Each structure stands twice: as structure tokens, then as C-alpha cells.
């Protein structure tokens, strides 16, 4: 399983953790992790925290629906933000439109800012035969098509 597949599955696991018992109080999060999150939150407040001990990271859920991942040392790893179709860059729209033309329905647009891979977009596509997530770079190139 590659790193981006793990990331997408991690986002689902993190969401499940938030809905269960993994939410931490702001006071219980180490200062170095809080400082990193606050510095990268772009004016959005932090609504909740999850500690993912299995993957050795903290996860901050922001008021705009974004999910930020920070390693245990306080280094920012990535931020995933839901984005509307209207706010997608033109190159991403052009790529997605090719799939719509082939009979796919599209939903769940997520902008991923990654410390290693830069800006990416994850887009869920569905047809009668397939459910998949496209991972698209900022130039509109499909890096991966992963079944869901």
C-alpha cells in the first residue's frame, strides 16, 4: 500500500476516531504540536484533537472542516481541506471533466497540502462498475486511481 493510499484510509480512520473516544482536550496536546497547528491553521480555530499513536501523529480538526496531521515532534505533515467544485483550479476541473464525460459521477473534492508531495487533490468518482478516488497533482495529472 503506497503512502497516499494510507493517507486516504487514515483520513477515514481519523474521522471514525473523532466520532468515538479519541478526541483530546486542547490542554492535553503538547505545546509544540499546538504551536505548529495554530501556525498553519490560516485563521481557523482548532475544534478538536486526535492522537493517532499507531501512526505516531497528532491530528487537529479545524473549524473549516480541514484535518491537519502533525508528527509527534511537532512537524507539520499535511492538511486536507474539503473544497467545493467551484473553487477547484481549472486544470483539476479539466481532468475531472474527462471522467464525467466517460460516465462517472463525481463528489468529495479534497485539497491536500503535503509537506513532501506539495499540493494535491483527491476526488471521488463513481460509475455503475467502479468506485474510485483520483489523486491529482496541481498540474492536472492523475497520479493514481485507487479503488474504494
JSON list of C-alpha atoms in Angstrom, two decimals, residues 13-138:
[
{"chain": "A", "resi": 13, "resn": "UNK", "atom": "CA", "xyz": [-9.94, 6.15, 10.36]},
{"chain": "A", "resi": 14, "resn": "UNK", "atom": "CA", "xyz": [-9.29, 9.55, 11.91]},
{"chain": "A", "resi": 15, "resn": "UNK", "atom": "CA", "xyz": [-12.86, 10.61, 11.24]},
{"chain": "A", "resi": 16, "resn": "UNK", "atom": "CA", "xyz": [-14.07, 7.43, 12.93]},
{"chain": "A", "resi": 17, "resn": "UNK", "atom": "CA", "xyz": [-11.78, 8.09, 15.90]},
{"chain": "A", "resi": 18, "resn": "UNK", "atom": "CA", "xyz": [-13.13, 11.59, 16.27]},
{"chain": "A", "resi": 19, "resn": "UNK", "atom": "CA", "xyz": [-16.64, 10.24, 16.39]},
{"chain": "A", "resi": 20, "resn": "UNK", "atom": "CA", "xyz": [-15.69, 7.72, 19.06]},
{"chain": "A", "resi": 21, "resn": "UNK", "atom": "CA", "xyz": [-13.41, 8.32, 22.04]},
{"chain": "A", "resi": 22, "resn": "UNK", "atom": "CA", "xyz": [-10.11, 9.55, 20.60]},
{"chain": "A", "resi": 23, "resn": "UNK", "atom": "CA", "xyz": [-10.79, 13.26, 20.98]},
{"chain": "A", "resi": 24, "resn": "UNK", "atom": "CA", "xyz": [-8.34, 15.07, 23.22]},
{"chain": "A", "resi": 25, "resn": "UNK", "atom": "CA", "xyz": [-8.87, 18.29, 25.08]},
{"chain": "A", "resi": 26, "resn": "UNK", "atom": "CA", "xyz": [-6.80, 21.19, 23.78]},
{"chain": "A", "resi": 27, "resn": "UNK", "atom": "CA", "xyz": [-4.98, 21.33, 27.13]},
{"chain": "A", "resi": 28, "resn": "UNK", "atom": "CA", "xyz": [-3.73, 17.73, 26.78]},
{"chain": "A", "resi": 29, "resn": "UNK", "atom": "CA", "xyz": [-1.95, 18.37, 23.46]},
{"chain": "A", "resi": 30, "resn": "UNK", "atom": "CA", "xyz": [1.76, 19.20, 23.77]},
{"chain": "A", "resi": 31, "resn": "UNK", "atom": "CA", "xyz": [2.67, 22.85, 23.23]},
{"chain": "A", "resi": 32, "resn": "UNK", "atom": "CA", "xyz": [4.90, 22.09, 20.23]},
{"chain": "A", "resi": 33, "resn": "UNK", "atom": "CA", "xyz": [2.05, 20.36, 18.37]},
{"chain": "A", "resi": 34, "resn": "UNK", "atom": "CA", "xyz": [-0.40, 23.15, 19.25]},
{"chain": "A", "resi": 35, "resn": "UNK", "atom": "CA", "xyz": [2.04, 25.82, 18.07]},
{"chain": "A", "resi": 36, "resn": "UNK", "atom": "CA", "xyz": [2.51, 24.07, 14.72]},
{"chain": "A", "resi": 37, "resn": "UNK", "atom": "CA", "xyz": [-1.24, 23.68, 14.21]},
{"chain": "A", "resi": 38, "resn": "UNK", "atom": "CA", "xyz": [-2.01, 27.25, 15.17]},
{"chain": "A", "resi": 39, "resn": "UNK", "atom": "CA", "xyz": [0.70, 28.50, 12.81]},
{"chain": "A", "resi": 40, "resn": "UNK", "atom": "CA", "xyz": [-0.71, 26.54, 9.86]},
{"chain": "A", "resi": 41, "resn": "UNK", "atom": "CA", "xyz": [-4.44, 26.97, 10.60]},
{"chain": "A", "resi": 42, "resn": "UNK", "atom": "CA", "xyz": [-4.75, 30.15, 8.47]},
{"chain": "A", "resi": 43, "resn": "UNK", "atom": "CA", "xyz": [-7.06, 31.86, 10.97]},
{"chain": "A", "resi": 44, "resn": "UNK", "atom": "CA", "xyz": [-9.33, 28.85, 11.52]},
{"chain": "A", "resi": 45, "resn": "UNK", "atom": "CA", "xyz": [-9.86, 27.62, 15.04]},
{"chain": "A", "resi": 46, "resn": "UNK", "atom": "CA", "xyz": [-8.97, 24.12, 16.17]},
{"chain": "A", "resi": 47, "resn": "UNK", "atom": "CA", "xyz": [-12.16, 22.29, 17.09]},
{"chain": "A", "resi": 48, "resn": "UNK", "atom": "CA", "xyz": [-10.70, 19.00, 18.32]},
{"chain": "A", "resi": 49, "resn": "UNK", "atom": "CA", "xyz": [-7.59, 16.86, 18.53]},
{"chain": "A", "resi": 50, "resn": "UNK", "atom": "CA", "xyz": [-6.99, 13.16, 17.99]},
{"chain": "A", "resi": 51, "resn": "UNK", "atom": "CA", "xyz": [-3.80, 11.35, 18.88]},
{"chain": "A", "resi": 52, "resn": "UNK", "atom": "CA", "xyz": [-3.01, 8.55, 16.44]},
{"chain": "A", "resi": 53, "resn": "UNK", "atom": "CA", "xyz": [-0.48, 6.53, 18.41]},
{"chain": "A", "resi": 54, "resn": "UNK", "atom": "CA", "xyz": [-0.40, 3.78, 15.81]},
{"chain": "A", "resi": 55, "resn": "UNK", "atom": "CA", "xyz": [0.89, 6.21, 13.18]},
{"chain": "A", "resi": 56, "resn": "UNK", "atom": "CA", "xyz": [2.73, 8.44, 15.67]},
{"chain": "A", "resi": 57, "resn": "UNK", "atom": "CA", "xyz": [0.95, 11.69, 14.93]},
{"chain": "A", "resi": 58, "resn": "UNK", "atom": "CA", "xyz": [-1.47, 14.28, 16.22]},
{"chain": "A", "resi": 59, "resn": "UNK", "atom": "CA", "xyz": [-4.50, 15.24, 14.17]},
{"chain": "A", "resi": 60, "resn": "UNK", "atom": "CA", "xyz": [-6.20, 18.61, 14.50]},
{"chain": "A", "resi": 61, "resn": "UNK", "atom": "CA", "xyz": [-9.72, 19.16, 13.14]},
{"chain": "A", "resi": 62, "resn": "UNK", "atom": "CA", "xyz": [-10.22, 22.78, 12.12]},
{"chain": "A", "resi": 63, "resn": "UNK", "atom": "CA", "xyz": [-13.36, 24.92, 12.05]},
{"chain": "A", "resi": 64, "resn": "UNK", "atom": "CA", "xyz": [-13.41, 24.88, 8.22]},
{"chain": "A", "resi": 65, "resn": "UNK", "atom": "CA", "xyz": [-13.56, 21.07, 8.14]},
{"chain": "A", "resi": 66, "resn": "UNK", "atom": "CA", "xyz": [-9.87, 20.64, 7.40]},
{"chain": "A", "resi": 67, "resn": "UNK", "atom": "CA", "xyz": [-7.85, 17.87, 9.01]},
{"chain": "A", "resi": 68, "resn": "UNK", "atom": "CA", "xyz": [-4.22, 18.65, 9.86]},
{"chain": "A", "resi": 69, "resn": "UNK", "atom": "CA", "xyz": [-1.62, 16.00, 10.66]},
{"chain": "A", "resi": 70, "resn": "UNK", "atom": "CA", "xyz": [1.45, 16.74, 12.79]},
{"chain": "A", "resi": 71, "resn": "UNK", "atom": "CA", "xyz": [4.13, 14.27, 13.82]},
{"chain": "A", "resi": 72, "resn": "UNK", "atom": "CA", "xyz": [4.95, 13.63, 17.49]},
{"chain": "A", "resi": 73, "resn": "UNK", "atom": "CA", "xyz": [7.90, 16.04, 17.29]},
{"chain": "A", "resi": 74, "resn": "UNK", "atom": "CA", "xyz": [5.64, 18.86, 16.13]},
{"chain": "A", "resi": 75, "resn": "UNK", "atom": "CA", "xyz": [6.49, 18.80, 12.40]},
{"chain": "A", "resi": 76, "resn": "UNK", "atom": "CA", "xyz": [3.56, 19.58, 10.09]},
{"chain": "A", "resi": 77, "resn": "UNK", "atom": "CA", "xyz": [2.86, 16.70, 7.70]},
{"chain": "A", "resi": 78, "resn": "UNK", "atom": "CA", "xyz": [-0.26, 17.62, 5.75]},
{"chain": "A", "resi": 79, "resn": "UNK", "atom": "CA", "xyz": [-3.58, 19.41, 5.75]},
{"chain": "A", "resi": 80, "resn": "UNK", "atom": "CA", "xyz": [-6.63, 18.06, 3.94]},
{"chain": "A", "resi": 81, "resn": "UNK", "atom": "CA", "xyz": [-9.43, 20.51, 3.26]},
{"chain": "A", "resi": 82, "resn": "UNK", "atom": "CA", "xyz": [-12.80, 19.88, 1.67]},
{"chain": "A", "resi": 83, "resn": "UNK", "atom": "CA", "xyz": [-13.21, 22.15, -1.34]},
{"chain": "A", "resi": 84, "resn": "UNK", "atom": "CA", "xyz": [-16.22, 22.97, -3.48]},
{"chain": "A", "resi": 85, "resn": "UNK", "atom": "CA", "xyz": [-16.21, 22.17, -7.18]},
{"chain": "A", "resi": 86, "resn": "UNK", "atom": "CA", "xyz": [-16.46, 25.90, -7.91]},
{"chain": "A", "resi": 87, "resn": "UNK", "atom": "CA", "xyz": [-13.13, 26.52, -6.14]},
{"chain": "A", "resi": 88, "resn": "UNK", "atom": "CA", "xyz": [-11.16, 23.81, -7.96]},
{"chain": "A", "resi": 89, "resn": "UNK", "atom": "CA", "xyz": [-8.31, 25.08, -10.15]},
{"chain": "A", "resi": 90, "resn": "UNK", "atom": "CA", "xyz": [-9.07, 24.94, -13.91]},
{"chain": "A", "resi": 91, "resn": "UNK", "atom": "CA", "xyz": [-6.51, 22.18, -14.56]},
{"chain": "A", "resi": 92, "resn": "UNK", "atom": "CA", "xyz": [-8.17, 19.95, -11.95]},
{"chain": "A", "resi": 93, "resn": "UNK", "atom": "CA", "xyz": [-11.63, 20.68, -13.40]},
{"chain": "A", "resi": 94, "resn": "UNK", "atom": "CA", "xyz": [-10.41, 19.73, -16.89]},
{"chain": "A", "resi": 95, "resn": "UNK", "atom": "CA", "xyz": [-9.08, 16.40, -15.59]},
{"chain": "A", "resi": 96, "resn": "UNK", "atom": "CA", "xyz": [-12.26, 15.63, -13.66]},
{"chain": "A", "resi": 97, "resn": "UNK", "atom": "CA", "xyz": [-14.43, 16.58, -16.66]},
{"chain": "A", "resi": 98, "resn": "UNK", "atom": "CA", "xyz": [-12.80, 13.78, -18.69]},
{"chain": "A", "resi": 99, "resn": "UNK", "atom": "CA", "xyz": [-14.17, 11.25, -16.19]},
{"chain": "A", "resi": 100, "resn": "UNK", "atom": "CA", "xyz": [-17.61, 12.89, -16.19]},
{"chain": "A", "resi": 101, "resn": "UNK", "atom": "CA", "xyz": [-17.60, 12.58, -19.99]},
{"chain": "A", "resi": 102, "resn": "UNK", "atom": "CA", "xyz": [-16.87, 8.86, -19.57]},
{"chain": "A", "resi": 103, "resn": "UNK", "atom": "CA", "xyz": [-19.99, 8.39, -17.43]},
{"chain": "A", "resi": 104, "resn": "UNK", "atom": "CA", "xyz": [-18.63, 8.91, -13.91]},
{"chain": "A", "resi": 105, "resn": "UNK", "atom": "CA", "xyz": [-20.34, 10.90, -11.20]},
{"chain": "A", "resi": 106, "resn": "UNK", "atom": "CA", "xyz": [-18.01, 13.00, -9.10]},
{"chain": "A", "resi": 107, "resn": "UNK", "atom": "CA", "xyz": [-18.11, 14.13, -5.47]},
{"chain": "A", "resi": 108, "resn": "UNK", "atom": "CA", "xyz": [-15.95, 14.75, -2.40]},
{"chain": "A", "resi": 109, "resn": "UNK", "atom": "CA", "xyz": [-13.26, 17.13, -3.53]},
{"chain": "A", "resi": 110, "resn": "UNK", "atom": "CA", "xyz": [-10.35, 17.43, -1.09]},
{"chain": "A", "resi": 111, "resn": "UNK", "atom": "CA", "xyz": [-7.34, 19.70, -1.39]},
{"chain": "A", "resi": 112, "resn": "UNK", "atom": "CA", "xyz": [-4.25, 18.13, 0.16]},
{"chain": "A", "resi": 113, "resn": "UNK", "atom": "CA", "xyz": [-1.30, 20.27, 1.16]},
{"chain": "A", "resi": 114, "resn": "UNK", "atom": "CA", "xyz": [1.51, 17.81, 1.86]},
{"chain": "A", "resi": 115, "resn": "UNK", "atom": "CA", "xyz": [4.95, 18.59, 3.31]},
{"chain": "A", "resi": 116, "resn": "UNK", "atom": "CA", "xyz": [6.56, 16.07, 0.96]},
{"chain": "A", "resi": 117, "resn": "UNK", "atom": "CA", "xyz": [4.33, 15.94, -2.13]},
{"chain": "A", "resi": 118, "resn": "UNK", "atom": "CA", "xyz": [3.10, 19.54, -2.29]},
{"chain": "A", "resi": 119, "resn": "UNK", "atom": "CA", "xyz": [-0.44, 20.38, -3.42]},
{"chain": "A", "resi": 120, "resn": "UNK", "atom": "CA", "xyz": [-2.66, 17.51, -4.49]},
{"chain": "A", "resi": 121, "resn": "UNK", "atom": "CA", "xyz": [-6.36, 16.94, -4.97]},
{"chain": "A", "resi": 122, "resn": "UNK", "atom": "CA", "xyz": [-8.35, 13.82, -4.09]},
{"chain": "A", "resi": 123, "resn": "UNK", "atom": "CA", "xyz": [-11.62, 13.37, -5.96]},
{"chain": "A", "resi": 124, "resn": "UNK", "atom": "CA", "xyz": [-14.10, 10.52, -5.54]},
{"chain": "A", "resi": 125, "resn": "UNK", "atom": "CA", "xyz": [-15.60, 9.14, -8.75]},
{"chain": "A", "resi": 126, "resn": "UNK", "atom": "CA", "xyz": [-18.39, 6.59, -9.18]},
{"chain": "A", "resi": 127, "resn": "UNK", "atom": "CA", "xyz": [-19.80, 4.69, -12.15]},
{"chain": "A", "resi": 128, "resn": "UNK", "atom": "CA", "xyz": [-22.04, 1.65, -12.49]},
{"chain": "A", "resi": 129, "resn": "UNK", "atom": "CA", "xyz": [-18.93, -0.54, -12.43]},
{"chain": "A", "resi": 130, "resn": "UNK", "atom": "CA", "xyz": [-16.46, 1.27, -10.23]},
{"chain": "A", "resi": 131, "resn": "UNK", "atom": "CA", "xyz": [-15.92, 3.43, -7.15]},
{"chain": "A", "resi": 132, "resn": "UNK", "atom": "CA", "xyz": [-12.52, 5.08, -7.02]},
{"chain": "A", "resi": 133, "resn": "UNK", "atom": "CA", "xyz": [-10.55, 8.03, -5.73]},
{"chain": "A", "resi": 134, "resn": "UNK", "atom": "CA", "xyz": [-8.39, 10.01, -8.10]},
{"chain": "A", "resi": 135, "resn": "UNK", "atom": "CA", "xyz": [-5.22, 11.59, -6.74]},
{"chain": "A", "resi": 136, "resn": "UNK", "atom": "CA", "xyz": [-4.40, 14.54, -9.00]},
{"chain": "A", "resi": 137, "resn": "UNK", "atom": "CA", "xyz": [-1.36, 16.84, -8.88]},
{"chain": "A", "resi": 138, "resn": "UNK", "atom": "CA", "xyz": [-1.70, 20.62, -9.24]}
]
